[in-house]
XYZ file of C-alpha atoms in Angstrom:
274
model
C -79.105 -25.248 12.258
C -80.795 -27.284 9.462
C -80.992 -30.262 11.405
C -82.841 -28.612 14.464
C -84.849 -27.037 12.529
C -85.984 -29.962 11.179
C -86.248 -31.508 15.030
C -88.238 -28.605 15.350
C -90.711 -29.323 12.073
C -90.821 -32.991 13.277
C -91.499 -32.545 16.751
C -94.638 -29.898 15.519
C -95.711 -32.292 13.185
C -96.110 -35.214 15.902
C -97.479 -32.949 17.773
C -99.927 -32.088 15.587
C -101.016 -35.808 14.829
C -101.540 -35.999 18.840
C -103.830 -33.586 19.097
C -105.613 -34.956 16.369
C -105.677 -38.109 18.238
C -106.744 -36.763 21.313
C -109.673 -34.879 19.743
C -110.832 -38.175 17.461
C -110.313 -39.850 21.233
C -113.062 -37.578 22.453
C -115.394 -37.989 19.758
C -115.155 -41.785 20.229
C -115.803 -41.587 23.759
C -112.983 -42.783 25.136
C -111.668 -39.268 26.642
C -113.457 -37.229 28.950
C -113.185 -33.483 28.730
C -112.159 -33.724 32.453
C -109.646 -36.243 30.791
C -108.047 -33.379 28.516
C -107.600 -31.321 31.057
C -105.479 -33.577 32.519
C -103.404 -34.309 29.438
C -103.626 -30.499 29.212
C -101.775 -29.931 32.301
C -99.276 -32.824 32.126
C -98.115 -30.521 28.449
C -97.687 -27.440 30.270
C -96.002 -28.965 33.255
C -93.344 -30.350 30.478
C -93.120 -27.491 29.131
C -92.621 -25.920 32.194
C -89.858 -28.055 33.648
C -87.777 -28.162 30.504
C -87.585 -24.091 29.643
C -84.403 -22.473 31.695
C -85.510 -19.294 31.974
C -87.987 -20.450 34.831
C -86.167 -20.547 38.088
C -85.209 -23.661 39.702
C -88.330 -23.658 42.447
C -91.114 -23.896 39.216
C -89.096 -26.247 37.205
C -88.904 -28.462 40.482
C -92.500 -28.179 41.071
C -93.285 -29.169 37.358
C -91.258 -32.060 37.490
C -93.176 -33.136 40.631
C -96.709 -32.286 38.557
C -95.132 -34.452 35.468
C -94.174 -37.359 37.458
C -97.316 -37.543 39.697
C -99.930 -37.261 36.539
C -97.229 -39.825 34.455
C -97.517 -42.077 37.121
C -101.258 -42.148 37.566
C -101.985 -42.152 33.761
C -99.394 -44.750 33.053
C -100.953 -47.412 35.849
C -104.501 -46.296 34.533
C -105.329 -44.041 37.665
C -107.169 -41.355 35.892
C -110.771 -42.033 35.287
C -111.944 -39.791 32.715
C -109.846 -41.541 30.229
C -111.544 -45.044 28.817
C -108.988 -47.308 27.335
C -109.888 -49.826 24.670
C -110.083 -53.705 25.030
C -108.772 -55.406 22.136
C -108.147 -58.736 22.948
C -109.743 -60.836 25.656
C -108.089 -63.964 27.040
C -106.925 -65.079 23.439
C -104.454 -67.710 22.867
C -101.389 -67.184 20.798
C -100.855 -70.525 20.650
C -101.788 -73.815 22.037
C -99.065 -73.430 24.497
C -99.244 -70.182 25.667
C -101.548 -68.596 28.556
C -103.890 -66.796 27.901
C -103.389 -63.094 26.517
C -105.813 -59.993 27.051
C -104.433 -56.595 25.348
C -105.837 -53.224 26.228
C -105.125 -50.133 24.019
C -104.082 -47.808 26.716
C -104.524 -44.548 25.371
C -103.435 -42.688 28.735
C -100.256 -44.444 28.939
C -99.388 -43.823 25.097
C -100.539 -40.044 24.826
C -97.840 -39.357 28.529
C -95.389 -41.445 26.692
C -95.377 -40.015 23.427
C -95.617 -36.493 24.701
C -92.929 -37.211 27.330
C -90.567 -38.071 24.391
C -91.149 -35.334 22.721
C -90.588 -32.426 25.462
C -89.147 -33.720 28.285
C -85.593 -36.240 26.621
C -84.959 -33.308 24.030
C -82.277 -32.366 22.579
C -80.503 -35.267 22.992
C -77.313 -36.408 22.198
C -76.303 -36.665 18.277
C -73.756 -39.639 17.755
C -72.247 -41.164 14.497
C -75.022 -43.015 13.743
C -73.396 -45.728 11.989
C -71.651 -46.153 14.870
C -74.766 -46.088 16.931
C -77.014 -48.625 14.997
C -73.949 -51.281 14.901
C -74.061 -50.646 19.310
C -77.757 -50.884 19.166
C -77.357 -54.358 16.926
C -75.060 -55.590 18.695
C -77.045 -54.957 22.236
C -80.392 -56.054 21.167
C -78.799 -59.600 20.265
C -77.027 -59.848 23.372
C -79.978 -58.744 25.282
C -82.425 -60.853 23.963
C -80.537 -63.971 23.623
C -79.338 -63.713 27.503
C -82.974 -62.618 28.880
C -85.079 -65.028 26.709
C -82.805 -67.830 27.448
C -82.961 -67.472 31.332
C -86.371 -67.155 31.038
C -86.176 -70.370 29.123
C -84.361 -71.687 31.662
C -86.217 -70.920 34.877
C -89.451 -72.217 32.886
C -91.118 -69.079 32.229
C -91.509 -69.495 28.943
C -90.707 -72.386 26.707
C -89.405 -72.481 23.031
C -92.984 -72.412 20.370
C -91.476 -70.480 17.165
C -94.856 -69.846 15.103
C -96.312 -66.639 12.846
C -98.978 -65.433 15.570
C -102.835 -64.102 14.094
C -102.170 -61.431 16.528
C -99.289 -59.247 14.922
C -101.022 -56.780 13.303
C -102.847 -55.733 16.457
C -99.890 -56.291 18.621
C -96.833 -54.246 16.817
C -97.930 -50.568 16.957
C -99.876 -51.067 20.523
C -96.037 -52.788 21.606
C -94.253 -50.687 20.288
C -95.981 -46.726 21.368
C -97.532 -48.058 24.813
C -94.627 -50.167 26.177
C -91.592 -49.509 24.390
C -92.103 -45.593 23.850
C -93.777 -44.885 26.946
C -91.524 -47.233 29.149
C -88.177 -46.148 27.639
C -88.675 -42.307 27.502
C -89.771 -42.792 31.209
C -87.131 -45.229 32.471
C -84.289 -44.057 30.111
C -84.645 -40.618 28.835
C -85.659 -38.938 31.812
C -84.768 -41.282 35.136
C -81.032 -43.022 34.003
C -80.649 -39.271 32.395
C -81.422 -37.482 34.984
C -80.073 -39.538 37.477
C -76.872 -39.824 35.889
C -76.519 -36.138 35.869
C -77.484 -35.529 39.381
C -74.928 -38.477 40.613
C -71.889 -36.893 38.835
C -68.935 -35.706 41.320
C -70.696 -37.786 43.561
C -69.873 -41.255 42.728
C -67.693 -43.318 40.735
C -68.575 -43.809 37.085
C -72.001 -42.175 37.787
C -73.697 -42.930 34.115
C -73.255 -46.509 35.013
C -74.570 -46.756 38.653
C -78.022 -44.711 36.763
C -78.001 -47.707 34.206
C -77.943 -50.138 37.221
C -80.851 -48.457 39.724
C -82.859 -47.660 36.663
C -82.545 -51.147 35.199
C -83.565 -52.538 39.004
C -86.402 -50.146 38.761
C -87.691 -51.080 35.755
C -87.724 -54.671 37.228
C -89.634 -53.628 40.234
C -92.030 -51.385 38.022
C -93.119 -55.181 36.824
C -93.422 -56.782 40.319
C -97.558 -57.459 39.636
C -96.214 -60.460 37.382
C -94.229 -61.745 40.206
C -90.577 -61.799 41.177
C -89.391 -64.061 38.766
C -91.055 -61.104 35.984
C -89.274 -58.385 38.102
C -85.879 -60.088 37.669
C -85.973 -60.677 33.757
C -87.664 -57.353 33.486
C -84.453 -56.166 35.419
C -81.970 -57.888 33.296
C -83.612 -56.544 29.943
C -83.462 -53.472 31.717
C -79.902 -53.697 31.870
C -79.518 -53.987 28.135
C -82.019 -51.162 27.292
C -80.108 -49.115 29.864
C -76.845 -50.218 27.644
C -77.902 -49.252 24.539
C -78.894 -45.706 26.307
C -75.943 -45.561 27.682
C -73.643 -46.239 24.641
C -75.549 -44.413 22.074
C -76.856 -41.115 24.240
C -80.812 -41.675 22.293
C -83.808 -43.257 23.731
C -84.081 -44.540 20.163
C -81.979 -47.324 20.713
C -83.313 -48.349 24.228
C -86.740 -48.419 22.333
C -85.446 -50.372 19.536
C -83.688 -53.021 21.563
C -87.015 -53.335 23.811
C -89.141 -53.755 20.996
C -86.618 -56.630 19.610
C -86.895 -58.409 22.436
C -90.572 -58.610 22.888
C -91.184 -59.042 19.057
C -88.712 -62.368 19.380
C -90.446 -63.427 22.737
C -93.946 -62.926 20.751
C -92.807 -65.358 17.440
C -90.551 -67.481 19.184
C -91.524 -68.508 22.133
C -94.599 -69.102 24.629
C -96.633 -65.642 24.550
C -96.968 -64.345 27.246
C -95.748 -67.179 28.993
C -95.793 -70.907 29.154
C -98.739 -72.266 31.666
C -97.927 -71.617 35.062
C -94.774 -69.418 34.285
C -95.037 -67.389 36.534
């Protein structure tokens, strides 16, 4: 009881730090009040598809309302919302290609909100237990996907201590590795897990492996050679959901593995990677 209501006091208080953001957003400019609505209606269509006592017809229809307006504000579809340039065409390093970073606020504020409706409660292992699994899964992961990237020269070795890092952690971490596991993990494997069981063999797994391949084709604008180490990563975030039962762990692996690519190795990738 303690430890929900806890959840519960977190979960407010995040919330509450959001909608701080979002109002400082629209001061700044970079949200529309046409903007808000829309974030407005993607919370109550959460909120809508997770409570049970709504029958099955509304929470079907809010789930179709949460994945259209997740869809659009995650691939920057909705106009009223202004994200931020940060970087233009720097260089990380002499090797590298050049890197431009946006601060997408529309993809962040769906992911973070996501995470906190739509993939709770969720499961509550021995956490020891969990954060060896995670470990152990992030170094496999990262060592397998940056080494056959290595190998089909998308990116070469270039270890260094980028000028970037400070910029590049939290925007990494809350509007790709938040946003993209909640979406991919917590609610798609999840969900699809759930709707495959009695219906196929070993059902969590076959989610781990569609999602994974989704993921990869959610990445197909960097070509196919992106799309097929985005789909092997995939595998190993979908792993660490899988053994673990928390998003947490699919986000911490993730991040990991882009924080190693970043330091270690031609960011984004080497000249004429892809």
């Amino acid at each position: 009881m303690l430890t929900r209501r806890r959840s519960v006091a977190l979960s407010f208080a995040v919330l509450s730090l959001a909608a701080l953001s979002l109002a400082a957003a629209v001061v700044a400019g970079i949200v529309e009040w046409t903007g808000v609505a829309v974030f407005m209606l993607l919370a109550g269509a959460c909120l809508a598809a997770v409570r049970p006592g709504f029958s099955r017809l509304r929470r079907t229809l809010a789930w179709g309302v949460v994945v259209i307006l997740t869809a659009a504000l995650a691939t920057n579809q909705v106009p009223w919302v202004h994200n931020v340039l940060v970087l233009d065409g720097v260089y990380v390093s002499a090797s590298s290609a050049d890197f431009t970073l946006y601060w997408d606020y529309d993809k962040a504020f769906a992911g973070i909100l996501l995470y906190l409706v739509c993939v709770q409660p969720q499961a509550n292992p021995p956490w020891g237990r969990a954060v060896v699994a995670t470990g152990a899964i992030a170094i496999v992961t990262t060592v397998v996907t940056l080494a056959t990237a290595t190998a089909v020269g998308y990116m070469a070795w270039d270890p260094k201590w980028p000028a970037i890092l400070g910029v590049w952690i939290p925007s990494n971490l809350l509007l790709t590795c938040v946003s993209e596991e909640t979406v991919f993990r917590g609610i798609l494997q999840r969900h699809l897990g759930r709707s495959l069981s009695g219906r196929v063999p070993a059902p969590a797994f076959v989610a781990l492996i569609v999602c994974a391949a989704a993921f990869g084709v959610a990445h197909i604008a960097g070509g196919m050679t992106y799309v097929l180490l985005a789909t092997l990563a995939g595998i190993g975030y979908g792993a660490a959901y899988y053994v673990t039962g928390r998003v947490e762990a699919g986000i911490v692996v993730h991040f990991l593995l882009n924080l190693s690519h970043l330091i270690l190795f031609t960011y984004p990738f080497a000249p004429g990677g892809p």
